[in-house]
């Protein structure tokens, strides 16, 4: 209680300020704005794991942003995604 | 191992007893109060308490005892993580995606139409139906799919019941899709007919979406947030600009379109969106629609809680006897058919066995996402009921009654409606129409305009009663926007399903990149729903009267299919003693849909029985007393009535074939005879460990 009384509005504001990046990341993630970054992360992680074990079947480079975007939308809209 | 069903502390017991008492008080108040008006806060409090109790106790029981959700079991998102469709995702984000996917126009339109019985029957059904039916269906199907690598409802029906159940479920899904799209298209047509402002605003969503698509494809690929902000800003500007269009003589005339023209435009739009690349039109429109949908629902909740408006609709109207103007039929079974989404909606099972199970990080999250998101959807239905009931009942019936029932002339309509005990004057209706920037509000059937009036009243109430015309058209835009999203997404999925089906016969037709096949299957899907849309537009009784019950029956049929699959799975896993959890709502749906389908088929009343309608129209034609215009229309109306009867019969057969097949398989399981083995994936322990908490923990978002 005393702690709360002693905390100034600036403390709450700064807490809010510090929370903003988290909020921003959440928003980007929820809307799919960061889908390409996540794809790259996953691609690199997978290729690091697999390293040379692939015999050239996998593409050597990840998709570029533009190709990925189109591909992702096509994949997304093959299923029932919107309801009554 | 089981999900949390910890015993309550003394403090917890006290809190939950208080919630139960408050809920009982509010619900009792809603049920027995018979004053002139009732405050909407009663409904909100009753709803919140019912949901809280249902979630805390019933869903916990299902999670722990019936489904035995296991935090140590790896989910498909973890096991099959491919960074594409299978991705372990934060549970709040999955909740948002799942809610955005299940929430459509259904819970807004259904309660608005069902308000013709008064607020009580619909409200009770929304609450009880959701807590014991809809939430359970969504939750159990999600959990079943989660244990089957995210398999779809159709695949689960085939695996668990056998080929008959599987095929029946697949065909059922196709047909419901057609009816759903047709009836939603009709709602848009009715909302925009002779409304230049609305037509302009909704029409502008297409160029805005094209622009967004181009921006996201070629200028800043994949920047969803910024393009959505641009799109929303443009759209809000168009809502305001619609007022200018409405007052400009030439523009007014250009956007003043009749129902037939609008129906053709929607049919053309459906075809375009099913065949054009997704990035161009469908996906950007969906970003716009999802943003507007979530924002508006949130705003509506704020308005209702802040204003706590009085509801003028009585608890029960005389129309519970079946004589209602909006649709014919008694309160039983028709309130349960009219309100599908919001109480129990079979369509949700397609989402719960689609994208969502592929994203869950931890099994127990299925409770919050499956059960919880449906609770929120149900609350949207309660808000729609409140919005419909805040206006004077006379005004409500004047907007929603088709001219074929109350008369085409305003004077006739108000005389008929006033004679029912709901006084309304032509001047009131004209003043209201002028206020919201419409030519007329008489016979604006379909539910959307009256809901928009209710919402506009609430929204403008937040701002001291200002800008009601802008809020009205904002509400119309909001409804039409996501109806059209369901329409274009549904058409596309329908096309894929049909391609899949026809691909078995002619392999080329199954190829999604072969344009003749794409055009042919798209045309078949659009032609099917377009036909029903057209019949609705032509129907002198407004079309909603025939199509909405058909949609309700088909949606409940799909829910019954989902509950059949769920019951079979529960029984197979040794849960026969808990099978009532899904068997009880299933039994209720069998009773309701069968009674409704029977009445729609065989009732002697013109406005209820399809066959009676065909017969009476035939008699009128034979008597030769009709105007030449009607004589021309009648053979078509007779054909439509017979077609609707055939569809109803089809739904009746599907639901009973599924029920019989379920009973057969369950009987074999219980009596120890051979049965199709469970398709559940074997247990694999989760390897996420502490990471699991990082992803699943809300505060770490």
XYZ file of C-alpha atoms in Angstrom:
785
model
C 0.000 0.000 0.000
C 2.753 2.403 0.993
C 4.684 1.353 -2.055
C 1.733 2.205 -4.235
C 1.284 5.580 -2.552
C 4.931 6.458 -2.984
C 4.993 5.531 -6.667
C 4.656 8.624 -8.816
C 2.724 8.792 -12.074
C 6.142 8.781 -13.742
C 6.815 5.278 -12.470
C 3.579 3.993 -14.001
C 4.322 5.872 -17.205
C 7.780 4.402 -17.424
C 6.365 0.936 -16.745
C 3.934 1.519 -19.598
C 6.769 2.769 -21.775
C 8.831 -0.335 -21.017
C 5.818 -2.524 -21.825
C 5.366 -0.934 -25.249
C 7.908 -3.090 -27.121
C 6.225 -6.223 -25.740
C 2.841 -4.894 -26.815
C 4.215 -4.043 -30.245
C 5.712 -7.534 -30.643
C 2.394 -9.061 -29.573
C 0.479 -6.947 -32.054
C 2.847 -7.796 -34.907
C 2.673 -11.454 -34.055
C -1.130 -11.446 -33.744
C -1.641 -9.760 -37.115
C 0.990 -11.795 -38.943
C 3.052 -8.656 -39.574
C 6.184 -10.513 -38.440
C 5.436 -13.682 -40.410
C 8.429 -13.254 -42.713
C 10.890 -12.737 -39.851
C 9.514 -15.849 -38.148
C 9.772 -17.791 -41.392
C 13.420 -16.763 -41.804
C 14.183 -17.705 -38.217
C 12.604 -21.098 -38.690
C 14.307 -21.633 -42.042
C 17.746 -20.822 -40.688
C 17.212 -22.937 -37.583
C 16.152 -25.888 -39.712
C 19.024 -25.481 -42.132
C 21.515 -25.130 -39.332
C 20.232 -28.411 -37.870
C 20.198 -30.201 -41.170
C 23.389 -28.524 -42.375
C 24.922 -30.710 -45.118
C 22.727 -33.715 -44.572
C 20.427 -32.597 -47.399
C 21.404 -33.818 -50.789
C 20.566 -30.679 -52.678
C 16.785 -31.156 -52.712
C 16.064 -28.242 -50.408
C 16.331 -24.789 -51.907
C 19.629 -23.249 -50.880
C 18.065 -19.859 -50.185
C 14.906 -19.013 -48.252
C 12.080 -17.335 -50.160
C 12.343 -13.585 -50.492
C 9.792 -11.444 -48.699
C 7.581 -10.961 -51.741
C 7.421 -14.618 -52.728
C 6.863 -15.631 -49.126
C 3.977 -13.199 -48.710
C 2.124 -14.502 -51.768
C 2.808 -18.113 -50.855
C 1.609 -17.630 -47.268
C -1.675 -16.041 -48.318
C -2.347 -18.827 -50.838
C -1.717 -21.448 -48.152
C -3.823 -19.634 -45.555
C -6.917 -19.389 -47.693
C -7.171 -23.049 -48.691
C -8.959 -23.898 -45.442
C -12.168 -22.719 -43.840
C -10.957 -19.610 -42.059
C -14.087 -17.543 -41.714
C -17.335 -18.593 -40.217
C -20.931 -17.544 -40.042
C -1.910 -34.781 -15.602
C -5.476 -33.594 -15.701
C -6.311 -29.968 -16.336
C -6.929 -27.772 -13.365
C -9.882 -28.842 -11.316
C -8.374 -27.988 -7.976
C -10.654 -27.965 -4.996
C -11.721 -24.494 -3.981
C -10.426 -22.604 -0.989
C -12.960 -21.132 1.459
C -12.484 -17.710 -0.102
C -12.956 -19.203 -3.550
C -16.105 -20.960 -2.421
C -17.505 -17.693 -1.097
C -16.717 -15.820 -4.317
C -18.228 -18.479 -6.542
C -21.314 -18.758 -4.343
C -21.730 -14.993 -4.636
C -21.369 -15.178 -8.431
C -23.915 -18.001 -8.551
C -26.342 -16.029 -6.377
C -25.912 -12.884 -8.458
C -26.361 -14.864 -11.671
C -29.501 -16.535 -10.327
C -30.876 -13.167 -9.252
C -30.165 -11.528 -12.617
C -31.432 -14.481 -14.632
C -34.515 -14.726 -12.425
C -35.065 -11.003 -12.904
C -34.777 -11.338 -16.682
C -37.175 -14.282 -16.668
C -39.961 -12.995 -14.430
C -39.824 -9.210 -14.767
C -42.797 -7.908 -16.763
C -42.522 -4.101 -16.617
C -42.765 -1.648 -19.515
C -39.033 -1.697 -20.010
C -36.106 -3.631 -18.536
C -32.571 -2.423 -18.149
C -30.058 -4.230 -20.333
C -27.715 -4.485 -17.339
C -29.848 -7.409 -16.115
C -29.012 -9.323 -19.272
C -25.338 -8.440 -19.143
C -24.978 -9.472 -15.481
C -26.932 -12.700 -16.016
C -24.791 -13.532 -19.052
C -21.455 -12.797 -17.398
C -22.334 -14.887 -14.316
C -23.579 -17.824 -16.415
C -20.409 -17.767 -18.525
C -18.165 -17.467 -15.476
C -19.799 -20.450 -13.773
C -19.879 -22.487 -16.984
C -16.228 -21.815 -17.660
C -14.959 -22.334 -14.130
C -16.821 -25.530 -13.382
C -18.280 -27.204 -16.465
C -15.355 -26.633 -18.817
C -12.913 -27.644 -16.060
C -14.887 -30.862 -15.573
C -14.803 -31.577 -19.319
C -11.084 -30.795 -19.525
C -10.184 -33.005 -16.569
C -12.613 -35.902 -16.655
C -13.993 -36.201 -20.172
C -11.022 -35.214 -22.314
C -8.217 -35.697 -19.760
C -6.192 -32.890 -21.322
C -2.543 -33.406 -20.566
C -0.003 -30.637 -20.161
C 2.816 -33.149 -20.685
C 1.573 -34.322 -24.068
C 3.191 -32.714 -27.103
C 0.690 -30.951 -29.386
C 0.770 -31.243 -33.199
C 2.201 -27.695 -33.312
C 5.224 -28.937 -31.380
C 5.618 -32.341 -32.984
C 5.041 -31.246 -36.564
C 6.352 -27.670 -36.267
C 7.154 -26.609 -39.823
C 7.065 -22.852 -39.363
C 4.089 -22.706 -41.733
C 0.726 -24.162 -40.690
C 1.991 -26.036 -37.632
C 3.471 -23.376 -35.361
C 3.467 -23.298 -31.548
C 1.821 -19.962 -30.813
C 1.030 -17.874 -27.750
C -2.379 -18.887 -26.441
C -3.774 -15.352 -26.446
C -2.844 -14.944 -30.070
C -4.473 -18.274 -30.904
C -7.519 -17.124 -28.935
C -7.660 -13.948 -31.048
C -7.301 -15.867 -34.314
C -9.852 -18.452 -33.286
C -12.360 -15.841 -32.146
C -11.868 -13.785 -35.321
C -12.474 -16.946 -37.338
C -15.610 -18.166 -35.545
C -17.284 -14.810 -35.097
C -19.321 -13.933 -38.116
C -22.595 -12.189 -38.835
C -24.678 -15.120 -37.540
C -24.782 -14.115 -33.857
C -25.762 -10.597 -34.876
C -28.531 -11.462 -37.329
C -30.065 -14.505 -35.568
C -30.931 -12.799 -32.259
C -32.239 -9.749 -34.139
C -34.713 -11.925 -36.045
C -35.569 -14.004 -32.970
C -36.420 -10.809 -31.056
C -39.870 -11.142 -32.678
C -40.655 -13.600 -29.852
C -39.526 -11.031 -27.249
C -36.121 -10.903 -25.597
C -36.623 -13.816 -23.216
C -36.687 -16.990 -25.375
C -33.660 -15.941 -27.402
C -31.659 -14.798 -24.383
C -32.256 -18.021 -22.459
C -31.354 -20.144 -25.478
C -28.194 -18.117 -26.146
C -26.996 -18.601 -22.567
C -27.996 -22.215 -21.976
C -27.234 -23.290 -25.539
C -23.748 -21.822 -25.401
C -22.693 -23.102 -21.994
C -24.038 -26.640 -22.437
C -23.909 -26.931 -26.229
C -21.930 -24.547 -28.391
C -18.929 -24.076 -26.119
C -18.819 -27.818 -25.475
C -18.922 -28.625 -29.186
C -16.138 -26.174 -30.046
C -13.993 -27.332 -27.123
C -14.413 -31.082 -27.623
C -13.891 -30.946 -31.404
C -10.786 -28.817 -30.896
C -9.422 -31.319 -28.388
C -10.258 -34.285 -30.673
C -8.550 -32.639 -33.638
C -5.606 -31.718 -31.409
C -5.079 -35.413 -30.662
C -5.371 -36.276 -34.363
C -2.717 -34.020 -35.864
C -5.231 -31.264 -36.586
C -7.472 -33.416 -38.784
C -10.637 -31.866 -40.194
C -14.164 -32.772 -39.101
C -14.780 -34.652 -42.357
C -11.604 -36.711 -41.952
C -12.424 -37.468 -38.313
C -15.938 -38.556 -39.289
C -14.461 -40.950 -41.861
C -11.798 -42.297 -39.500
C -13.997 -42.727 -36.463
C -17.352 -43.674 -37.979
C -16.454 -45.175 -41.344
C -17.040 -44.260 -44.992
C -20.802 -43.640 -44.625
C -20.375 -41.133 -41.805
C -17.444 -39.517 -43.609
C -19.254 -39.075 -46.914
C -22.409 -37.792 -45.205
C -20.396 -35.226 -43.260
C -18.564 -34.025 -46.398
C -21.728 -33.558 -48.442
C -23.403 -31.908 -45.451
C -20.572 -29.369 -45.211
C -20.821 -28.536 -48.927
C -24.566 -27.953 -48.771
C -24.505 -25.845 -45.623
C -21.852 -23.673 -47.245
C -24.140 -22.972 -50.219
C -27.147 -22.100 -48.051
C -25.056 -20.022 -45.658
C -23.564 -17.903 -48.434
C -26.953 -17.423 -50.109
C -28.678 -16.225 -46.952
C -25.807 -13.927 -45.977
C -25.758 -12.499 -49.496
C -29.471 -11.863 -49.124
C -28.920 -9.990 -45.863
C -26.469 -7.668 -47.663
C -28.843 -7.153 -50.593
C -31.676 -6.255 -48.223
C -29.443 -3.896 -46.251
C -28.143 -2.046 -49.316
C -31.246 -1.982 -51.529
C -32.072 1.653 -52.353
C -29.496 2.885 -49.853
C -26.995 5.001 -51.845
C -24.918 5.808 -48.765
C -24.586 2.159 -47.724
C -23.993 0.933 -51.279
C -21.264 3.515 -51.831
C -19.454 2.698 -48.575
C -19.636 -1.061 -48.981
C -18.771 -0.765 -52.686
C -15.682 1.251 -51.831
C -14.323 -1.634 -49.762
C -13.479 -3.350 -53.063
C -11.145 -0.658 -54.513
C -9.691 -0.126 -51.018
C -8.966 -3.857 -50.756
C -7.424 -3.895 -54.249
C -5.217 -0.989 -53.283
C -4.205 -2.703 -50.038
C -3.480 -5.906 -51.942
C -1.287 -4.090 -54.460
C 0.557 -2.241 -51.684
C 1.181 -5.450 -49.762
C 2.239 -7.388 -52.849
C 4.382 -4.872 -54.700
C 5.185 -1.829 -52.571
C 5.724 -3.131 -49.030
C 5.306 -6.922 -49.150
C 3.682 -8.476 -46.126
C 3.389 -5.282 -44.039
C 0.027 -6.214 -42.613
C -0.184 -3.632 -39.842
C 0.577 -0.545 -41.858
C -1.610 -1.554 -44.791
C -4.492 -2.304 -42.423
C -4.141 1.138 -40.863
C -4.208 2.753 -44.307
C -7.214 0.652 -45.301
C -9.171 1.410 -42.142
C -8.489 5.152 -42.476
C -9.698 5.096 -46.103
C -12.756 3.091 -45.148
C -13.754 5.444 -42.337
C -13.308 8.332 -44.761
C -15.660 6.543 -47.174
C -18.308 6.189 -44.446
C -18.225 9.978 -44.072
C -18.017 10.564 -47.828
C -21.158 8.426 -48.219
C -23.091 11.297 -46.643
C -21.920 13.556 -49.485
C -22.871 10.927 -52.076
C -26.292 10.651 -50.490
C -26.922 14.376 -50.883
C -25.453 14.722 -54.370
C -28.307 14.262 -56.900
C -26.286 12.446 -59.613
C -24.237 10.303 -57.262
C -27.364 9.488 -55.262
C -29.012 8.177 -58.418
C -25.887 6.226 -59.440
C -25.711 4.339 -56.141
C -29.450 3.900 -55.648
C -29.623 0.240 -56.708
C -32.506 -2.206 -56.552
C -32.259 -5.691 -55.029
C -31.958 -7.476 -58.399
C -28.971 -5.369 -59.500
C -27.314 -5.786 -56.108
C -27.811 -9.551 -56.246
C -26.062 -9.686 -59.629
C -23.224 -7.518 -58.343
C -22.739 -9.819 -55.345
C -22.803 -12.897 -57.580
C -20.162 -11.313 -59.852
C -18.117 -10.327 -56.795
C -18.281 -13.889 -55.417
C -17.032 -15.283 -58.724
C -14.224 -12.727 -58.945
C -13.026 -13.302 -55.400
C -13.019 -17.086 -55.847
C -10.956 -16.937 -59.025
C -8.664 -13.919 -58.528
C -5.387 -14.448 -56.666
C -5.911 -14.331 -52.881
C -3.472 -11.450 -52.378
C -5.450 -9.193 -54.692
C -8.878 -9.019 -53.100
C -9.747 -11.694 -50.564
C -6.874 -11.401 -48.090
C -6.713 -7.587 -47.874
C -10.486 -7.403 -47.437
C -10.154 -9.885 -44.626
C -7.574 -7.734 -42.822
C -9.977 -4.827 -43.070
C -12.937 -6.889 -41.971
C -11.199 -8.551 -39.014
C -9.956 -5.223 -37.720
C -13.377 -3.592 -38.059
C -15.099 -6.633 -36.570
C -13.016 -6.810 -33.413
C -13.021 -3.030 -32.986
C -16.769 -2.660 -33.422
C -17.628 -5.561 -31.122
C -15.394 -3.999 -28.479
C -17.039 -0.599 -28.988
C -20.494 -2.169 -28.736
C -19.564 -3.788 -25.430
C -18.314 -0.443 -24.109
C -21.492 1.309 -25.254
C -23.776 -1.272 -23.628
C -21.873 -1.304 -20.353
C -21.510 2.488 -20.232
C -25.078 3.368 -21.251
C -26.970 0.389 -19.815
C -29.913 1.185 -22.117
C -33.525 0.336 -21.341
C -35.023 -2.371 -23.556
C -38.520 -1.658 -24.858
C -39.276 -5.053 -26.347
C -41.475 -7.161 -24.037
C -40.098 -10.402 -22.589
C -42.569 -12.369 -24.691
C -44.624 -11.182 -27.653
C -47.869 -12.723 -28.900
C -45.845 -14.125 -31.814
C -44.624 -17.093 -29.777
C -47.793 -18.749 -31.154
C -46.222 -18.858 -34.612
C -47.906 -15.839 -36.189
C -44.775 -13.639 -36.259
C -44.294 -11.328 -39.243
C -40.532 -11.845 -39.651
C -40.698 -15.617 -40.004
C -43.526 -18.062 -39.423
C -43.388 -20.735 -36.730
C -43.827 -21.154 -32.993
C -41.181 -20.352 -30.420
C -40.464 -24.089 -30.232
C -38.631 -25.159 -32.339
C -37.998 -21.983 -34.306
C -36.127 -19.893 -31.751
C -33.547 -22.704 -31.597
C -33.211 -22.717 -35.366
C -33.166 -18.958 -35.818
C -30.389 -18.486 -33.276
C -27.741 -20.961 -34.317
C -24.533 -18.984 -34.087
C -24.325 -17.507 -30.595
C -25.820 -20.610 -28.973
C -24.471 -23.553 -30.964
C -23.072 -23.330 -34.450
C -21.919 -26.365 -36.370
C -19.740 -24.246 -38.600
C -17.390 -23.611 -35.692
C -16.412 -27.264 -35.727
C -14.762 -26.652 -39.110
C -12.565 -23.954 -37.573
C -11.921 -25.971 -34.402
C -10.694 -28.799 -36.628
C -8.867 -26.539 -39.076
C -6.264 -23.903 -38.393
C -6.603 -23.612 -34.598
C -5.438 -27.094 -33.466
C -2.259 -26.643 -35.500
C -1.252 -23.628 -33.408
C -1.823 -24.753 -29.821
C 1.309 -25.050 -27.715
C -0.223 -26.883 -24.799
C -3.210 -29.244 -24.631
C -4.997 -27.584 -21.687
C -5.122 -24.302 -23.678
C -7.882 -25.929 -25.730
C -10.226 -25.123 -22.855
C -9.692 -21.373 -22.980
C -9.656 -21.274 -26.762
C -12.440 -23.748 -27.562
C -14.818 -23.081 -24.699
C -13.747 -19.492 -23.981
C -13.907 -18.054 -27.506
C -17.409 -19.454 -27.981
C -18.476 -17.788 -24.723
C -17.352 -14.479 -26.154
C -19.225 -15.207 -29.376
C -22.310 -15.960 -27.312
C -21.901 -12.625 -25.557
C -21.882 -10.943 -28.983
C -25.285 -12.562 -29.557
C -26.528 -11.168 -26.228
C -25.342 -7.705 -27.289
C -27.169 -8.078 -30.624
C -30.308 -9.034 -28.724
C -29.956 -5.914 -26.577
C -29.344 -3.718 -29.637
C -32.485 -5.117 -31.300
C -34.608 -4.660 -28.181
C -33.634 -1.099 -27.271
C -35.762 0.376 -30.057
C -39.517 0.674 -29.762
C -41.076 -2.675 -30.778
C -43.328 -0.880 -33.288
C -40.266 0.499 -35.062
C -38.539 -2.900 -34.875
C -41.489 -4.630 -36.545
C -41.937 -1.875 -39.139
C -38.316 -2.328 -40.242
C -38.300 -6.125 -40.197
C -41.756 -7.084 -41.472
C -41.897 -7.854 -45.206
C -44.383 -5.844 -47.234
C -46.025 -9.112 -48.266
C -47.152 -9.507 -44.643
C -47.956 -5.981 -43.453
C -48.758 -4.240 -46.724
C -46.633 -2.268 -49.177
C -47.990 1.167 -48.255
C -46.569 2.795 -45.096
C -50.089 3.596 -43.863
C -51.114 -0.071 -44.176
C -47.931 -1.263 -42.502
C -48.275 0.992 -39.450
C -51.985 0.143 -39.147
C -51.234 -3.603 -39.144
C -48.294 -3.324 -36.743
C -50.180 -0.989 -34.379
C -53.102 -3.429 -34.374
C -50.741 -6.064 -32.904
C -50.278 -3.820 -29.885
C -46.999 -2.230 -31.039
C -47.955 1.352 -31.880
C -45.896 3.124 -34.521
C -46.576 6.096 -36.799
C -45.569 6.817 -40.388
C -44.093 10.133 -39.230
C -41.845 8.381 -36.696
C -40.531 6.010 -39.353
C -40.013 8.812 -41.883
C -38.211 10.959 -39.326
C -35.973 8.046 -38.343
C -35.182 7.273 -42.001
C -34.275 10.936 -42.615
C -32.166 10.997 -39.478
C -30.067 8.011 -40.583
C -29.854 9.091 -44.216
C -32.108 6.440 -45.742
C -34.976 6.761 -48.225
C -37.220 4.493 -46.178
C -36.951 2.072 -43.270
C -40.187 0.200 -43.967
C -39.817 -3.501 -44.784
C -36.022 -3.453 -44.593
C -35.961 -7.157 -43.821
C -32.907 -9.305 -43.122
C -32.061 -7.998 -39.675
C -29.090 -5.835 -40.679
C -30.880 -2.448 -40.894
C -32.665 -2.854 -37.556
C -29.452 -4.015 -35.903
C -27.695 -1.004 -37.416
C -30.371 1.306 -35.964
C -29.887 -0.296 -32.547
C -26.105 -0.079 -32.766
C -26.198 3.492 -34.089
C -28.429 4.514 -31.176
C -25.931 3.026 -28.746
C -22.817 4.406 -30.464
C -24.217 7.893 -30.863
C -25.344 7.659 -27.225
C -21.673 7.476 -26.296
C -21.234 10.856 -27.997
C -24.280 12.599 -26.628
C -26.597 11.462 -29.422
C -24.602 12.989 -32.277
C -23.792 11.683 -35.781
C -26.490 9.019 -35.812
C -26.502 8.842 -39.637
C -22.753 8.258 -39.715
C -23.014 5.591 -37.011
C -25.883 3.895 -38.844
C -23.836 3.636 -42.010
C -20.779 2.642 -40.042
C -22.826 -0.243 -38.600
C -24.163 -1.231 -42.038
C -20.628 -1.141 -43.447
C -19.373 -3.249 -40.539
C -22.070 -5.891 -41.062
C -21.755 -5.994 -44.844
C -17.964 -6.036 -44.698
C -17.629 -9.232 -42.818
C -20.650 -10.859 -44.406
C -18.867 -10.375 -47.722
C -15.689 -11.814 -46.208
C -17.580 -14.955 -45.194
C -19.088 -14.979 -48.674
C -15.821 -14.753 -50.599
C -13.865 -17.058 -48.286
C -16.752 -19.555 -48.309
C -17.001 -19.490 -52.096
C -13.287 -20.154 -52.405
C -13.321 -23.035 -49.921
C -16.448 -24.411 -51.627
C -14.526 -24.295 -54.904
C -11.588 -26.217 -53.385
C -13.936 -28.830 -51.928
C -15.677 -29.260 -55.268
C -12.326 -29.474 -57.093
C -11.252 -32.109 -54.608
C -14.443 -34.071 -55.191
C -14.484 -33.759 -58.994
C -10.729 -34.402 -59.132
C -11.521 -38.023 -58.226
C -13.432 -38.372 -61.494
C -11.576 -35.983 -63.814
C -8.068 -35.452 -62.371
C -7.548 -32.195 -64.317
C -10.485 -30.594 -62.476
C -8.710 -31.216 -59.201
C -5.722 -29.077 -60.200
C -6.050 -25.682 -58.550
C -3.820 -24.059 -61.157
C -5.744 -25.255 -64.251
C -7.870 -22.274 -65.160
C -10.735 -23.993 -67.034
C -11.204 -26.187 -63.948
C -11.007 -23.188 -61.631
C -13.597 -21.273 -63.652
C -15.930 -24.238 -63.982
C -15.909 -25.168 -60.290
C -16.147 -21.520 -59.193
C -19.100 -21.026 -61.519
C -20.788 -24.133 -60.115
C -20.365 -22.947 -56.519
C -21.355 -19.343 -57.243
C -24.234 -20.553 -59.423
C -25.564 -22.715 -56.581
C -25.655 -20.030 -53.911
C -26.451 -17.384 -56.518
C -29.595 -19.316 -57.378
C -30.806 -19.346 -53.779
C -29.885 -15.692 -53.401
C -31.914 -14.906 -56.488
C -34.935 -16.841 -55.219
C -34.671 -14.907 -51.945
C -34.633 -11.584 -53.769
C -37.658 -12.593 -55.869
C -39.678 -13.872 -52.908
C -42.592 -11.514 -52.115
C -42.309 -12.521 -48.430
C -38.764 -11.217 -48.294
C -36.790 -14.443 -48.757
C -35.309 -14.364 -45.248
C -38.523 -16.038 -44.153
C -37.587 -19.149 -46.189
C -33.809 -19.045 -46.277
C -32.941 -18.236 -42.649
C -34.731 -21.305 -41.188
C -33.071 -23.419 -43.867
C -29.695 -22.021 -42.849
C -30.500 -22.555 -39.163
C -31.481 -26.176 -39.762
C -28.365 -26.825 -41.840
C -26.065 -25.200 -39.271
C -27.616 -27.202 -36.441
C -27.311 -30.284 -38.632
C -23.586 -29.651 -38.923
C -23.396 -29.199 -35.136
C -25.160 -32.537 -34.755
C -22.601 -34.144 -37.094
C -19.780 -32.677 -34.990
C -21.390 -33.906 -31.763
C -21.855 -37.383 -33.314
C -18.122 -37.528 -34.045
C -17.296 -36.183 -30.567
C -19.597 -38.676 -28.807
C -18.099 -41.580 -30.760
C -14.575 -40.520 -29.800
C -15.477 -40.102 -26.118
C -17.100 -43.556 -26.036
C -14.133 -45.162 -27.820
C -11.780 -43.789 -25.222
C -13.649 -45.467 -22.406
C -15.685 -42.400 -21.521
C -19.158 -43.908 -22.052
C -20.238 -42.683 -18.629
C -19.329 -39.138 -19.671
C -20.806 -39.404 -23.163
C -23.832 -37.387 -21.994
C -21.641 -34.257 -22.199
C -21.928 -34.350 -25.987
C -24.879 -36.739 -26.297
C -27.186 -34.371 -24.386
C -26.771 -31.390 -26.761
C -26.837 -33.882 -29.639
C -30.190 -35.268 -28.493
C -31.539 -31.738 -28.133
C -30.386 -30.819 -31.642
C -31.942 -33.990 -33.049
C -35.265 -33.050 -31.456
C -35.086 -29.414 -32.528
C -33.891 -29.878 -36.102
C -36.211 -32.800 -36.744
C -39.245 -30.923 -35.416
C -38.324 -27.798 -37.358
C -37.587 -29.745 -40.539
C -40.856 -31.664 -40.166
C -42.821 -28.424 -39.772
C -41.013 -26.779 -42.680
C -41.976 -29.797 -44.763
C -45.476 -30.698 -43.702
C -47.094 -27.742 -41.927
C -50.317 -26.676 -43.629
C -49.527 -23.033 -43.069
C -48.418 -21.092 -46.109
C -45.618 -19.286 -44.258
C -44.216 -22.379 -42.570
C -44.609 -25.473 -44.739
C -42.706 -25.439 -48.037
C -44.992 -28.068 -49.559
C -48.096 -26.197 -48.373
C -46.701 -23.054 -49.956
C -46.201 -24.845 -53.288
C -49.701 -26.314 -53.080
C -51.447 -23.048 -52.179
C -49.583 -21.142 -54.885
C -50.609 -23.846 -57.365
C -54.253 -23.505 -56.290
C -54.078 -19.730 -56.708
C -52.667 -20.166 -60.190
C -55.381 -22.650 -61.098
C -58.105 -20.342 -59.766
C -56.962 -17.705 -62.274
C -57.551 -14.743 -59.948
C -53.987 -13.426 -59.930
C -52.449 -10.429 -61.650
C -50.510 -11.214 -64.867
C -47.287 -10.248 -63.091
C -47.885 -12.832 -60.360
C -48.969 -15.472 -62.874
C -45.560 -15.099 -64.483
C -43.724 -15.436 -61.144
C -45.692 -18.274 -59.609
C -44.241 -21.331 -61.423
C -40.800 -20.196 -60.244
C -42.029 -19.710 -56.654
C -43.591 -23.186 -56.698
C -40.343 -24.687 -57.945
C -38.381 -22.866 -55.226
C -40.745 -24.041 -52.494
C -40.360 -27.633 -53.704
C -36.584 -27.259 -53.908
C -36.469 -25.924 -50.341
C -38.619 -28.880 -49.267
C -36.195 -31.293 -50.938
C -33.251 -29.655 -49.171
C -35.010 -29.830 -45.812
C -35.684 -33.510 -46.397
C -32.020 -33.964 -47.290
C -30.943 -32.335 -43.990
C -33.373 -34.543 -42.092
C -31.953 -37.669 -43.728
C -28.317 -36.586 -43.161
C -28.824 -35.920 -39.474
C -30.515 -39.263 -38.839
C -28.022 -41.249 -40.913
C -25.242 -39.704 -38.819
C -27.089 -40.363 -35.560
C -27.780 -43.982 -36.532
C -24.165 -44.532 -37.591
C -22.966 -43.049 -34.289
C -25.329 -45.270 -32.333
C -24.091 -48.291 -34.345
C -20.397 -47.602 -33.675
C -20.960 -46.729 -29.989
C -23.026 -49.882 -29.530
C -20.213 -51.966 -31.032
C -17.702 -50.331 -28.706
C -19.816 -50.895 -25.607
C -20.722 -54.501 -26.488
C -17.125 -55.354 -27.354
C -17.666 -55.976 -31.077
C -15.070 -54.876 -33.660
C -15.241 -51.193 -34.560
C -13.139 -48.690 -36.554
C -10.098 -48.100 -34.324
C -9.504 -44.686 -32.803
C -7.311 -42.477 -34.955
C -5.724 -40.739 -31.971
C -1.994 -40.098 -32.388
C 0.187 -41.895 -29.855
C 1.371 -40.029 -26.765
C 4.604 -38.143 -27.105
C 5.938 -36.168 -24.162
C 6.401 -32.473 -24.705
C 9.980 -31.342 -25.061
C 9.159 -27.678 -24.720
C 9.701 -27.764 -20.952
C 10.359 -24.316 -19.560
C 9.949 -22.889 -23.077
C 6.347 -23.978 -22.920
C 5.719 -21.528 -20.126
C 7.444 -18.808 -22.147
C 5.073 -19.292 -25.053
C 1.932 -20.212 -23.187
C 2.264 -17.715 -20.358
C 0.113 -14.663 -21.111
C 2.254 -12.179 -19.215
C 5.246 -13.064 -21.383
C 3.484 -12.062 -24.598
